[in-house]
Coordinates of C-alpha atoms in Angstrom, one line a residue:
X1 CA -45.2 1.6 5.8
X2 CA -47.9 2.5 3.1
X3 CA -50.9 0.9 1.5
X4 CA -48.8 0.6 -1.1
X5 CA -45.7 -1.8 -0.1
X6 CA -48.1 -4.0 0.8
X7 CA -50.0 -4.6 -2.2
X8 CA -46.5 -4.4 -4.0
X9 CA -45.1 -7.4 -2.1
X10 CA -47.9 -9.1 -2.4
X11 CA -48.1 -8.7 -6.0
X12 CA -44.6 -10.2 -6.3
X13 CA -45.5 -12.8 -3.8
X14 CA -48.2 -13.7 -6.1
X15 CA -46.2 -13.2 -9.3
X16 CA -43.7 -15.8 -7.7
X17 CA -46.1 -18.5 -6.5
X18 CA -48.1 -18.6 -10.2
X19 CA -44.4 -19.0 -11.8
X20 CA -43.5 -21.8 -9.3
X21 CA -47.2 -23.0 -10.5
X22 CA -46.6 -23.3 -14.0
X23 CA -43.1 -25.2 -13.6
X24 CA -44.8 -27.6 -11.3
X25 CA -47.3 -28.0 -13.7
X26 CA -45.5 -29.4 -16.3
X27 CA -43.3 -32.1 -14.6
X28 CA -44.0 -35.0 -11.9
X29 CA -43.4 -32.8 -8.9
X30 CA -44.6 -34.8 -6.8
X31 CA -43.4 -38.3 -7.6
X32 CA -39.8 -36.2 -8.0
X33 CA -40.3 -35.1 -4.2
X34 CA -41.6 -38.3 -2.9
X35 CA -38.3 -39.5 -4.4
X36 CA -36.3 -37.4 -3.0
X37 CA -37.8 -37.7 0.6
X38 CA -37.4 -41.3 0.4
X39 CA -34.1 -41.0 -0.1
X40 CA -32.9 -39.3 2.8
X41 CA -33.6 -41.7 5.5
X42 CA -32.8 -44.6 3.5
X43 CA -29.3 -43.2 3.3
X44 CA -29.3 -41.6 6.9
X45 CA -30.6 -44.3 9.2
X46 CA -27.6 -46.7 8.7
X47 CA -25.2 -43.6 9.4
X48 CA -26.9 -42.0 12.8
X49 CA -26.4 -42.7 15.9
X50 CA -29.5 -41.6 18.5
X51 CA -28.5 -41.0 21.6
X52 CA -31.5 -41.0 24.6
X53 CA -29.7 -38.9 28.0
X54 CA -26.2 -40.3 28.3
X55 CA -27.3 -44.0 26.2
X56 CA -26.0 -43.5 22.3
X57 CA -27.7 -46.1 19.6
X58 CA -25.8 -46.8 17.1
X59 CA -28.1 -48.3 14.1
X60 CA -25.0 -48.6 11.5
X61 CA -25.0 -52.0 9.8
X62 CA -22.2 -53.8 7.6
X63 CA -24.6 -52.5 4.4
X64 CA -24.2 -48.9 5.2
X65 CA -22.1 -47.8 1.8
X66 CA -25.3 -49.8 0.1
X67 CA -27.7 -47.6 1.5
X68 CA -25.7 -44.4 1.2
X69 CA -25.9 -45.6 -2.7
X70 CA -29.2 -45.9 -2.6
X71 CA -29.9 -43.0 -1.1
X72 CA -28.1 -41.0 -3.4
X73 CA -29.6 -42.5 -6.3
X74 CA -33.1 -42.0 -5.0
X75 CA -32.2 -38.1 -4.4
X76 CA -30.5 -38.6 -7.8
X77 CA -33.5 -39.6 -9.9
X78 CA -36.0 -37.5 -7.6
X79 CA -34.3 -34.7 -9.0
X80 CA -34.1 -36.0 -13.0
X81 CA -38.0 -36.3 -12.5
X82 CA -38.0 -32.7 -12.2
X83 CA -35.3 -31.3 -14.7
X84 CA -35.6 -34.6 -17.4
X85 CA -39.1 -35.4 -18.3
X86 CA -38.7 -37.2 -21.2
X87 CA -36.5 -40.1 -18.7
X88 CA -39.8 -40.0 -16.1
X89 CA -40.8 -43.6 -17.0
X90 CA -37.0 -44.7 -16.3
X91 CA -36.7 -43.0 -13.1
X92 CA -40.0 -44.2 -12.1
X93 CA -39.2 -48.2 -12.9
X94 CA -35.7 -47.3 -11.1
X95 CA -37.1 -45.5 -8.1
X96 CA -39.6 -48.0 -7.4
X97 CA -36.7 -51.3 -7.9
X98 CA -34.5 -49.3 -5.7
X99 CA -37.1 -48.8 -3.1
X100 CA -37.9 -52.4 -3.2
X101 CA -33.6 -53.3 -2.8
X102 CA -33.9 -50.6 0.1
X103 CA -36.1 -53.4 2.4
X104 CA -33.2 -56.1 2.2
X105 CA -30.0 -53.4 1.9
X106 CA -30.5 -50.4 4.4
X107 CA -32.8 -51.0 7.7
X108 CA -35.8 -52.2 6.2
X109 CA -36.5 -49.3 3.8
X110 CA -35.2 -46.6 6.3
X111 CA -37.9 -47.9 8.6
X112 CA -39.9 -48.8 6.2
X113 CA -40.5 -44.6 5.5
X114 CA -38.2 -44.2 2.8
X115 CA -39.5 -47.2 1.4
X116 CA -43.0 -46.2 0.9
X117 CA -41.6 -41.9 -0.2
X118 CA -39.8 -44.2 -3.0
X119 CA -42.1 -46.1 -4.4
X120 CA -44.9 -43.7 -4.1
X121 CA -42.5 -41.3 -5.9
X122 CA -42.0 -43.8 -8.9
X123 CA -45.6 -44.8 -8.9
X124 CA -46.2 -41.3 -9.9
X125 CA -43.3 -40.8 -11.8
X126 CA -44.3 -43.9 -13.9
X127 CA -47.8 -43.0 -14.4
X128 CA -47.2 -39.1 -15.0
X129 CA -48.3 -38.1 -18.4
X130 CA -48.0 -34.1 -19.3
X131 CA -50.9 -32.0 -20.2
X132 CA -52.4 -30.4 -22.9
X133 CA -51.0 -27.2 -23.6
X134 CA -53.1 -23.8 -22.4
X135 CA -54.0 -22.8 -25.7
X136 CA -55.5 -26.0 -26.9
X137 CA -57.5 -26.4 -23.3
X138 CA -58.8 -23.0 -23.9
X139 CA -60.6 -23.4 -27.4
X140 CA -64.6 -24.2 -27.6
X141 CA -65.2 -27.8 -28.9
X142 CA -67.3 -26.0 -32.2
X143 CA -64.4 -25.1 -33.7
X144 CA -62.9 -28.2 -33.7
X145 CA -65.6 -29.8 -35.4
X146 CA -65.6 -29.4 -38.8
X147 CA -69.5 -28.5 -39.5
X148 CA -69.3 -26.3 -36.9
X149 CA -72.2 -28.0 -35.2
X150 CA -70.2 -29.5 -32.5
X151 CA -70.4 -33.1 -33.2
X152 CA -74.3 -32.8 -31.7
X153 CA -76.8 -35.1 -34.4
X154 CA -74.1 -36.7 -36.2
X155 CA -72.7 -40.0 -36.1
X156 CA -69.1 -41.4 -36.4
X157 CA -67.6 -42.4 -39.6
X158 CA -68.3 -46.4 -38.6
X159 CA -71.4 -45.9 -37.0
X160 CA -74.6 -47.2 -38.8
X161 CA -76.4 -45.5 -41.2
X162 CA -73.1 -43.5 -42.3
X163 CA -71.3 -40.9 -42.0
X164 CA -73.2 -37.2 -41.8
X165 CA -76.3 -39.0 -41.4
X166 CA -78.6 -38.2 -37.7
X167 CA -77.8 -40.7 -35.2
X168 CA -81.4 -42.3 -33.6
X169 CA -81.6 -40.0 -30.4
X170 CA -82.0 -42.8 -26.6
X171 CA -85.4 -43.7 -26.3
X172 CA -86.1 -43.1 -22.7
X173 CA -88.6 -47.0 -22.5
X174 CA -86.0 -49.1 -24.7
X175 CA -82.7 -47.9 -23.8
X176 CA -79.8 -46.3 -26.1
X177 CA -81.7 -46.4 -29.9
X178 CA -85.2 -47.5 -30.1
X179 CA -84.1 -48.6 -34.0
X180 CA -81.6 -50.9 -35.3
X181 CA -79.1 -50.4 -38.1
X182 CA -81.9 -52.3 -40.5
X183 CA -84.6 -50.3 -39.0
X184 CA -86.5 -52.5 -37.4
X185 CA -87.1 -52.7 -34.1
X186 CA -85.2 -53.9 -30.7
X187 CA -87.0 -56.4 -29.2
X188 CA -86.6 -57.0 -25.5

């Protein structure tokens, strides 16, 4: 082995992990594998059977097909949080009402752990909002300002004493502005 093959693999390695970077970044990842996690034990619980030296435990219950449903749907909408993201607020609401029917259906939630992967999935599915887009993040706040000035000594369109016109700078005794929209005086 060179120098070389190493800093070629790890150039790849890198290539790959910024690329698996940038498709994370712009879905719920996590909330889609929170949902997905929770979904496994919900639907494998009622199916397994433990078995401690020669004593087997059976935990199947009369609700298994439920929970193999819910499970499924779980995994199901985990993975429509990652590959549909305009259907994240659905899957969300859904993940979370399915997590809840999980506590009565399948073993109390899969032991309650499947139950809390769910709806902590489709709390962040539901509240997941995407990002600006790199080129907007990148630009300086002057040039979006239309004087150039950054926004700095000028006041909003309904703020008193009009638009273009300084805004009174804090005064560090009285508080925000030392002046009122009349100019007089604060008093307290």
């Amino acid at each position: 082995m060179s120098a070389e093959t190493s800093v070629q693999s790890a150039g790849s390695f890198t290539r790959l992990r910024l690329r698996f970077r940038g498709w994370r970044g712009g879905r719920p990842f996590w909330a889609g594998l929170f949902t997905m996690l929770g979904g496994v034990p919900i639907a494998y619980f009622p199916y397994a059977t433990l078995k401690l030296g020669t004593m087997s435990i059976a935990m199947a219950t009369t609700a298994g097909a439920g929970s193999l449903i819910i499970g499924v749907l779980l995994f199901t909408l985990g993975l429509t949080m990652w590959f549909q993201q305009a259907t994240r607020i659905f899957a969300g609401v859904a993940a979370i009402v399915l997590a809840l029917v999980s506590l009565v259906v399948s073993n109390i939630g899969g032991f309650i752990l499947g139950f809390l992967f769910a709806l902590i999935g489709g709390a962040l599915s539901a509240s997941w909002a995407p990002g600006k887009p790199a080129a907007d993040a990148g630009r300086p706040a002057a040039s979006q300002d239309p004087a150039g000035d950054g926004g700095a000594g000028t006041a909003p369109e309904n703020a008193p004493g009009g638009p273009g016109e300084p805004h009174p700078l804090p005064d560090p005794v009285h508080g925000a502005g030392a002046e009122d929209s009349n100019g007089g005086y604060r008093v307290g």
